[in-house]
mmCIF file of C-alpha atoms in Angstrom:
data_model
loop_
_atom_site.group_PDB
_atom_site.id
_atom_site.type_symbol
_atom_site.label_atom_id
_atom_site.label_comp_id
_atom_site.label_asym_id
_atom_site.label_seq_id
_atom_site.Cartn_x
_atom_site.Cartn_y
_atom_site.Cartn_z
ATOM 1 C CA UNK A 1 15.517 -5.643 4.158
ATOM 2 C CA UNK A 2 11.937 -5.897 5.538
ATOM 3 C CA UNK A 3 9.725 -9.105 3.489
ATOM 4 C CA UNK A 4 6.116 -9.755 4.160
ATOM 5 C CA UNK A 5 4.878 -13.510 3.333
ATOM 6 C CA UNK A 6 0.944 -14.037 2.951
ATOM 7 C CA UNK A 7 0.918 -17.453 1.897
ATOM 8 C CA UNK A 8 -2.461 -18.281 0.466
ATOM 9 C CA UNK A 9 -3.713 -16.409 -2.865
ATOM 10 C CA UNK A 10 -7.185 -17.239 -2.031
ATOM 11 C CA UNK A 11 -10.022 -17.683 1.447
ATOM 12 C CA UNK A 12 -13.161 -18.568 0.956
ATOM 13 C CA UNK A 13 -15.276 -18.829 4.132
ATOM 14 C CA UNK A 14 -19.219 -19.208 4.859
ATOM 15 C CA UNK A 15 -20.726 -16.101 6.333
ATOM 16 C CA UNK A 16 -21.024 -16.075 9.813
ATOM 17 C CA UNK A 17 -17.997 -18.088 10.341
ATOM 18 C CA UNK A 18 -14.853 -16.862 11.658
ATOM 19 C CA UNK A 19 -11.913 -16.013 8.758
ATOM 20 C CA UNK A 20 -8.213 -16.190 9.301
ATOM 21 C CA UNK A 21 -5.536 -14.440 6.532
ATOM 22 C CA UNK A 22 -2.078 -15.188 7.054
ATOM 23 C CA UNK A 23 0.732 -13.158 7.472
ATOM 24 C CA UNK A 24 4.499 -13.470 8.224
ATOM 25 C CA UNK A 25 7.445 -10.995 8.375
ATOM 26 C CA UNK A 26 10.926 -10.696 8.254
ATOM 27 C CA UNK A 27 12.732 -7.448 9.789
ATOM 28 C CA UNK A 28 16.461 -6.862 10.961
ATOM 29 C CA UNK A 29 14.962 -5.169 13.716
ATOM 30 C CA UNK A 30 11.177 -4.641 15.373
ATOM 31 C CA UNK A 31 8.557 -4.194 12.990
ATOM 32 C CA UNK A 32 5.665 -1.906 12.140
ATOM 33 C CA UNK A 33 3.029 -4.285 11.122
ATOM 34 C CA UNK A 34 -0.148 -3.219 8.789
ATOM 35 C CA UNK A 35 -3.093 -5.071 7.395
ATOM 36 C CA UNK A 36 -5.057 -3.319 4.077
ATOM 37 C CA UNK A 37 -7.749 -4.008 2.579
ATOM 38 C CA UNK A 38 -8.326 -3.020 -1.370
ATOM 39 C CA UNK A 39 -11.730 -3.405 -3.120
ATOM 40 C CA UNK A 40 -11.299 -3.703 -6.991
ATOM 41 C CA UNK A 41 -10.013 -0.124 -8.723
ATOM 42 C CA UNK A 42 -9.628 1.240 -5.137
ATOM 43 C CA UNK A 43 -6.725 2.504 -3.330
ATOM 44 C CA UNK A 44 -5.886 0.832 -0.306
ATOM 45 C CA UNK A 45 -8.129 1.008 3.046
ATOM 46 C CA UNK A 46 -6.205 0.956 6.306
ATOM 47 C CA UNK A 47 -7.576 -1.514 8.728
ATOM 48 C CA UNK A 48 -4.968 -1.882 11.665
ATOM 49 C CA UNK A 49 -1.663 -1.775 12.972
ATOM 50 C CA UNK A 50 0.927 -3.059 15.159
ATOM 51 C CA UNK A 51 3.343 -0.875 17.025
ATOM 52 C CA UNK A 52 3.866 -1.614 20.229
ATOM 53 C CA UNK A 53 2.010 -2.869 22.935
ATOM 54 C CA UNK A 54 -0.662 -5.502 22.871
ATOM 55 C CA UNK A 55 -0.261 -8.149 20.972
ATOM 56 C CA UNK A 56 -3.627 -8.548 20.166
ATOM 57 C CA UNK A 57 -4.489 -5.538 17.839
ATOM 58 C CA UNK A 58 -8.710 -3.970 17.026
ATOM 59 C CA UNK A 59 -9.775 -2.043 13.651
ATOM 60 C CA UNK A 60 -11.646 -1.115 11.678
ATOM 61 C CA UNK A 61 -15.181 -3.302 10.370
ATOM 62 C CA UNK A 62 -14.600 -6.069 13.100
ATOM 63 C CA UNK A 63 -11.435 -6.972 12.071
ATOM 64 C CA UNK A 64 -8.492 -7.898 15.034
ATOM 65 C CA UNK A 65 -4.663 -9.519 14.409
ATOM 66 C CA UNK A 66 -2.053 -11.086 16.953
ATOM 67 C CA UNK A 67 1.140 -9.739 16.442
ATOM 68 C CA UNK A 68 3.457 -13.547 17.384
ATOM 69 C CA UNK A 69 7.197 -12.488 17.802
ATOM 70 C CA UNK A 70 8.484 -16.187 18.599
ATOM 71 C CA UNK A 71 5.913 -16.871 15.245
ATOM 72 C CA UNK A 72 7.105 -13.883 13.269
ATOM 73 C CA UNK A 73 3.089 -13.615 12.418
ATOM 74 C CA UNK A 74 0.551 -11.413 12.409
ATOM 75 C CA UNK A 75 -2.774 -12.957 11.106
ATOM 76 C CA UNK A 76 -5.482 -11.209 10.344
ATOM 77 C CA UNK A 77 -8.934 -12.213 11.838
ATOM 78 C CA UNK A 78 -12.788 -11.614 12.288
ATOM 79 C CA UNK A 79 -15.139 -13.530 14.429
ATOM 80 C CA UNK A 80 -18.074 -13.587 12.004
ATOM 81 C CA UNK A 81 -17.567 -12.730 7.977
ATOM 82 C CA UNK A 82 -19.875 -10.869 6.322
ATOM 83 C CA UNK A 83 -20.206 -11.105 2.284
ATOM 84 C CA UNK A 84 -18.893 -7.059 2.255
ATOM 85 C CA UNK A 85 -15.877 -8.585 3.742
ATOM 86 C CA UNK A 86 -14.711 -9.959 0.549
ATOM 87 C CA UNK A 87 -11.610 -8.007 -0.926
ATOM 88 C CA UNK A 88 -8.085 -8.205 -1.691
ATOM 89 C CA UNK A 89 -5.993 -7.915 1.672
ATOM 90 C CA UNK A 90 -2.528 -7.085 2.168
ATOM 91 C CA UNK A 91 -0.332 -7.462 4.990
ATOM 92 C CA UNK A 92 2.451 -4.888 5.321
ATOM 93 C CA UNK A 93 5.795 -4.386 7.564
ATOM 94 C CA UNK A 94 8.002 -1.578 8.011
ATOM 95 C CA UNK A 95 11.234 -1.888 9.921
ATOM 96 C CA UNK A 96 11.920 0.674 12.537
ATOM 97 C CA UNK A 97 15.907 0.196 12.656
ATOM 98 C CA UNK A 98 17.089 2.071 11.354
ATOM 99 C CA UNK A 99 14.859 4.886 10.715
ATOM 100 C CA UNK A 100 15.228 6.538 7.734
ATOM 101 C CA UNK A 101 12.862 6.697 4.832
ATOM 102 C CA UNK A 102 11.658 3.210 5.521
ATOM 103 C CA UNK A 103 8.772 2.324 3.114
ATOM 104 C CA UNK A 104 6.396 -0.683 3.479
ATOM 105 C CA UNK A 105 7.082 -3.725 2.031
ATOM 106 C CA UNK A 106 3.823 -5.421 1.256
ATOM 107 C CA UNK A 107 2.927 -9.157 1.280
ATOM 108 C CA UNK A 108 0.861 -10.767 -2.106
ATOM 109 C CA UNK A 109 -2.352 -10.510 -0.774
ATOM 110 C CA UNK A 110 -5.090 -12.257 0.046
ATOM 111 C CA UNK A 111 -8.129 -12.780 -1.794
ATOM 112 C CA UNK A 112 -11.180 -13.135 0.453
ATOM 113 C CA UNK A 113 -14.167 -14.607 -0.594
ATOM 114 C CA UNK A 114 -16.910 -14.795 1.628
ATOM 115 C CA UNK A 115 -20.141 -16.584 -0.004
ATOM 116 C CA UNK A 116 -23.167 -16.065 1.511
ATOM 117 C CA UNK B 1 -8.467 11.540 8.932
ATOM 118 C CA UNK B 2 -5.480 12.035 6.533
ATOM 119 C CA UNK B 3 -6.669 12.138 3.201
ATOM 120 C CA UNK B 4 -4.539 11.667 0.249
ATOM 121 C CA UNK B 5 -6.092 12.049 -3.131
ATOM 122 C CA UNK B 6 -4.776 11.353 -6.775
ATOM 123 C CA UNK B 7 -5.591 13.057 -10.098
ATOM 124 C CA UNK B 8 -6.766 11.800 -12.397
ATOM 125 C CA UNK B 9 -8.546 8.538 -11.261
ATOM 126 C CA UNK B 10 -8.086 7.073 -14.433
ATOM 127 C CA UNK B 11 -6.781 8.245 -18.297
ATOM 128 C CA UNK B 12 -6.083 6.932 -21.657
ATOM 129 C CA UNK B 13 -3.491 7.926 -23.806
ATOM 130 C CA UNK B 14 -1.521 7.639 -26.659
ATOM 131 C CA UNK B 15 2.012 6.089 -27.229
ATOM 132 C CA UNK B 16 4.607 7.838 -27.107
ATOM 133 C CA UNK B 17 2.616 10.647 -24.765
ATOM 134 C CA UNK B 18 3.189 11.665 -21.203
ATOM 135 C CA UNK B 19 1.163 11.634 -18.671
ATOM 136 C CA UNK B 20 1.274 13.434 -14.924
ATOM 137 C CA UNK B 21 -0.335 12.044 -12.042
ATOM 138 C CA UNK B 22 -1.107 14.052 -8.850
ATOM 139 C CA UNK B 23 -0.476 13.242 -5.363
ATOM 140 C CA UNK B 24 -2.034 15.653 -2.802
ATOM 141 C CA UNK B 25 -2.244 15.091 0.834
ATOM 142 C CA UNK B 26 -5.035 17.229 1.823
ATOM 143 C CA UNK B 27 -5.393 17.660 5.495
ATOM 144 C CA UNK B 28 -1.423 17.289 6.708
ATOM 145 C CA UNK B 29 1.936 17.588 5.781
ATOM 146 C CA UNK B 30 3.823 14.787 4.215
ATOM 147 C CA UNK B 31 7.428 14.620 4.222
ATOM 148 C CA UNK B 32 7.592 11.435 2.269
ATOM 149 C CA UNK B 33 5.339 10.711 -0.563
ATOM 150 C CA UNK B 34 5.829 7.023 -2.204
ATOM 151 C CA UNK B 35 4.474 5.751 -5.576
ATOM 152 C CA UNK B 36 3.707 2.481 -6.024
ATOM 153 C CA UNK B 37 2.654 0.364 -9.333
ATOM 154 C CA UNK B 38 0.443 -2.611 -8.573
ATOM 155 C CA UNK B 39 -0.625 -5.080 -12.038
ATOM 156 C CA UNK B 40 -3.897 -6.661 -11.842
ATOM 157 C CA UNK B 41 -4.128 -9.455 -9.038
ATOM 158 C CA UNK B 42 -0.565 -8.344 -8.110
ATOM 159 C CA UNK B 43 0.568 -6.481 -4.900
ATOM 160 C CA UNK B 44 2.227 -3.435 -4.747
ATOM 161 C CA UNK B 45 5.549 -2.751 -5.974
ATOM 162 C CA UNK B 46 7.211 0.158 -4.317
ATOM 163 C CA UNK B 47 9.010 2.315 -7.619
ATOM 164 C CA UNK B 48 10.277 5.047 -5.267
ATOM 165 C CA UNK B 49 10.479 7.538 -2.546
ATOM 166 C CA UNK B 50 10.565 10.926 -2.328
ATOM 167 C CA UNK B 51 11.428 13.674 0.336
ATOM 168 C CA UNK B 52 10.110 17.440 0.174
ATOM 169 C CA UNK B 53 12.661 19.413 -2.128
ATOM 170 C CA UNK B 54 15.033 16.381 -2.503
ATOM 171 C CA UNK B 55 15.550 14.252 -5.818
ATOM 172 C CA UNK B 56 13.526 10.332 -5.296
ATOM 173 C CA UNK B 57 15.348 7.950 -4.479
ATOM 174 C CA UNK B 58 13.989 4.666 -7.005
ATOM 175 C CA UNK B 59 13.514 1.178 -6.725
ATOM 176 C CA UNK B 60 16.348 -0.878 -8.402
ATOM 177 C CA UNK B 61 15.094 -1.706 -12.173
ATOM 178 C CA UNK B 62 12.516 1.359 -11.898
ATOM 179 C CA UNK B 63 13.738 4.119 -14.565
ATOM 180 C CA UNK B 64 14.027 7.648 -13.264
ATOM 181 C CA UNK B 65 14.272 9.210 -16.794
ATOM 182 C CA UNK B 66 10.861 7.423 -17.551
ATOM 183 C CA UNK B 67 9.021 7.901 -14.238
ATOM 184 C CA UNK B 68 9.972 11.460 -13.359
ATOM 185 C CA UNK B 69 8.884 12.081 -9.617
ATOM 186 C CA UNK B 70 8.612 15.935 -8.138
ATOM 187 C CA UNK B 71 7.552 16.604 -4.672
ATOM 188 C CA UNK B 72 8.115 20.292 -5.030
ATOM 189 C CA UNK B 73 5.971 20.644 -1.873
ATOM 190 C CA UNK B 74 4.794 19.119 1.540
ATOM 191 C CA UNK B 75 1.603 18.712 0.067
ATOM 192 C CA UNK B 76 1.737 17.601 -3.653
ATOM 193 C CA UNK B 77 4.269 15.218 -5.292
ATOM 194 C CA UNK B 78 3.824 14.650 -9.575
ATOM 195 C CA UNK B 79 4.295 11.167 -11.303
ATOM 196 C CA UNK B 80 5.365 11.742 -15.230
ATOM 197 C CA UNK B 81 5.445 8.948 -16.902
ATOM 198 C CA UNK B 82 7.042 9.842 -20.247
ATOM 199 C CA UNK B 83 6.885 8.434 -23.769
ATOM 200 C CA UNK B 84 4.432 6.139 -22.863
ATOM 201 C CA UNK B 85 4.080 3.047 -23.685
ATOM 202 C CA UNK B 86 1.685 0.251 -23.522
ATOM 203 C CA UNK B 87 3.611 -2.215 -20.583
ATOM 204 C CA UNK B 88 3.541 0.688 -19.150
ATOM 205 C CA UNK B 89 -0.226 0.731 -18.282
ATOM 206 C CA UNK B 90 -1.467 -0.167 -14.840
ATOM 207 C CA UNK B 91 -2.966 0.881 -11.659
ATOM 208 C CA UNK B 92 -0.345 3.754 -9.868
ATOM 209 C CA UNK B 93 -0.641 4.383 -6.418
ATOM 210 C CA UNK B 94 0.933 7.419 -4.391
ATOM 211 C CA UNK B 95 0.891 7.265 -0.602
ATOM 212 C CA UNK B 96 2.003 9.992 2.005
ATOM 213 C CA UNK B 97 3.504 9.797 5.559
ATOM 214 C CA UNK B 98 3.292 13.291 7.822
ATOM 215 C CA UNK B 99 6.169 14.015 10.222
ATOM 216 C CA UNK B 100 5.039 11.151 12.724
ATOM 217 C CA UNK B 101 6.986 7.423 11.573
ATOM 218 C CA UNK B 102 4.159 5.373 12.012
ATOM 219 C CA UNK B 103 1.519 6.242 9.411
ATOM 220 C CA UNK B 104 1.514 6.307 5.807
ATOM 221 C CA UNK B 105 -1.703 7.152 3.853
ATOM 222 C CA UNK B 106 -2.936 5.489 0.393
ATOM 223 C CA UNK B 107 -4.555 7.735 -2.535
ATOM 224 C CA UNK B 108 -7.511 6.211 -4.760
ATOM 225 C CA UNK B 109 -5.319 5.612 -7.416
ATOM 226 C CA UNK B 110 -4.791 6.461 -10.720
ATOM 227 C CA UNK B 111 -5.916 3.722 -13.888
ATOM 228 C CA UNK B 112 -3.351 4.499 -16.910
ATOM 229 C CA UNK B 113 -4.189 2.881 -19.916
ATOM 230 C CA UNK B 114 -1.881 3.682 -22.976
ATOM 231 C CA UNK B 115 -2.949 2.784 -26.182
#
């Protein structure tokens, strides 16, 4: 079965200055890769994916992530933070083989914490 | 864009009560609707999944006969949670994927609070 690791609870960064959230996977086969973003009593925002393709993957608000297969990563980056970036984010993998009624398997998550 | 929403956003109830949450998907057709629970500061835990016109298939330790799950149509799939109980409160989340395998859309959420 698919697993998602994020393995820090908590990033604090200075705005203005680049932010990094972790994320690894584990899939039998190739993944579907998703980062989230959840501001407090919200539902879940969707910020990017990873099917296929380039590695390096653009969203929404600014926000990019490398999909590493020899890594089994897919961080989650921006090249400036702004305070509005703080949130809960989740990394999330679905595995494409086989396909059935695969769900997403979510990591954690990440609490950002950009201070101003 | 897809939109999924949930109703109600939040309630309050009373032991031993049941509640029903709505899942809608309002601009496409979902074939799979999944509900998640998520406790405060706590990811999401998948409880189950369900198929248009098929029973949901549930998470291992989730209980069907206390989380009854209908997705009577492509649009709109029901969360009962019966005889409520107070561990039972949290933050429910539905989400909806159309025909395509790629996508899966996230409601608001729903805030139960049993008292």
């Amino acid at each position: 079965a698919q697993s998602v690791a994020q393995p820090e609870d908590q990033v604090n960064v200075a705005e203005g200055n680049p932010l990094t959230v972790k994320c690894t996977y584990s899939v039998s086969g190739n993944p579907y890769l998703f980062w989230y973003v959840q501001y407090p009593n919200r539902g879940l925002q969707f910020l990017l994916k990873y099917i296929t393709g380039d590695n390096l993957v653009k969203g929404s608000y600014g926000f990019e992530a490398e999909f590493n297969k020899s890594q089994t990563s897919f961080h989650l980056k921006k090249p400036s933070a702004l305070v509005s970036d703080s949130a809960l984010y989740f990394c999330a993998v679905r595995d494409i083989a086989p396909y059935n009624n695969n769900d997403m398997r979510f990591g954690a998550g990440t609490r950002l914490t950009v201070k101003p | 864009g897809a939109v999924v929403s949930q109703h109600p956003s939040w309630v309050i109830c009373k032991s031993g009560t049941s509640v029903k949450i709505e899942c809608r998907s309002l601009d496409f057709q979902a074939t799979t609707m999944f509900w998640y629970r998520q406790f405060p500061k706590q990811s999401l835990m998948l409880m189950a999944t369900s198929n248009e016109g098929s029973k949901a298939t549930y998470e291992q330790g989730v209980e069907k006969d206390k989380f009854l799950i209908n997705h009577a149509s492509l649009t709109l799939s029901t969360l009962t949670v019966t005889s409520a109980h107070p561990e039972d409160s949290s933050f429910y989340i539905c989400s909806a994927r159309p025909g395509t395998i790629y996508e899966q859309y996230f409601g608001p959420g729903t805030r139960l609070t049993v008292t």
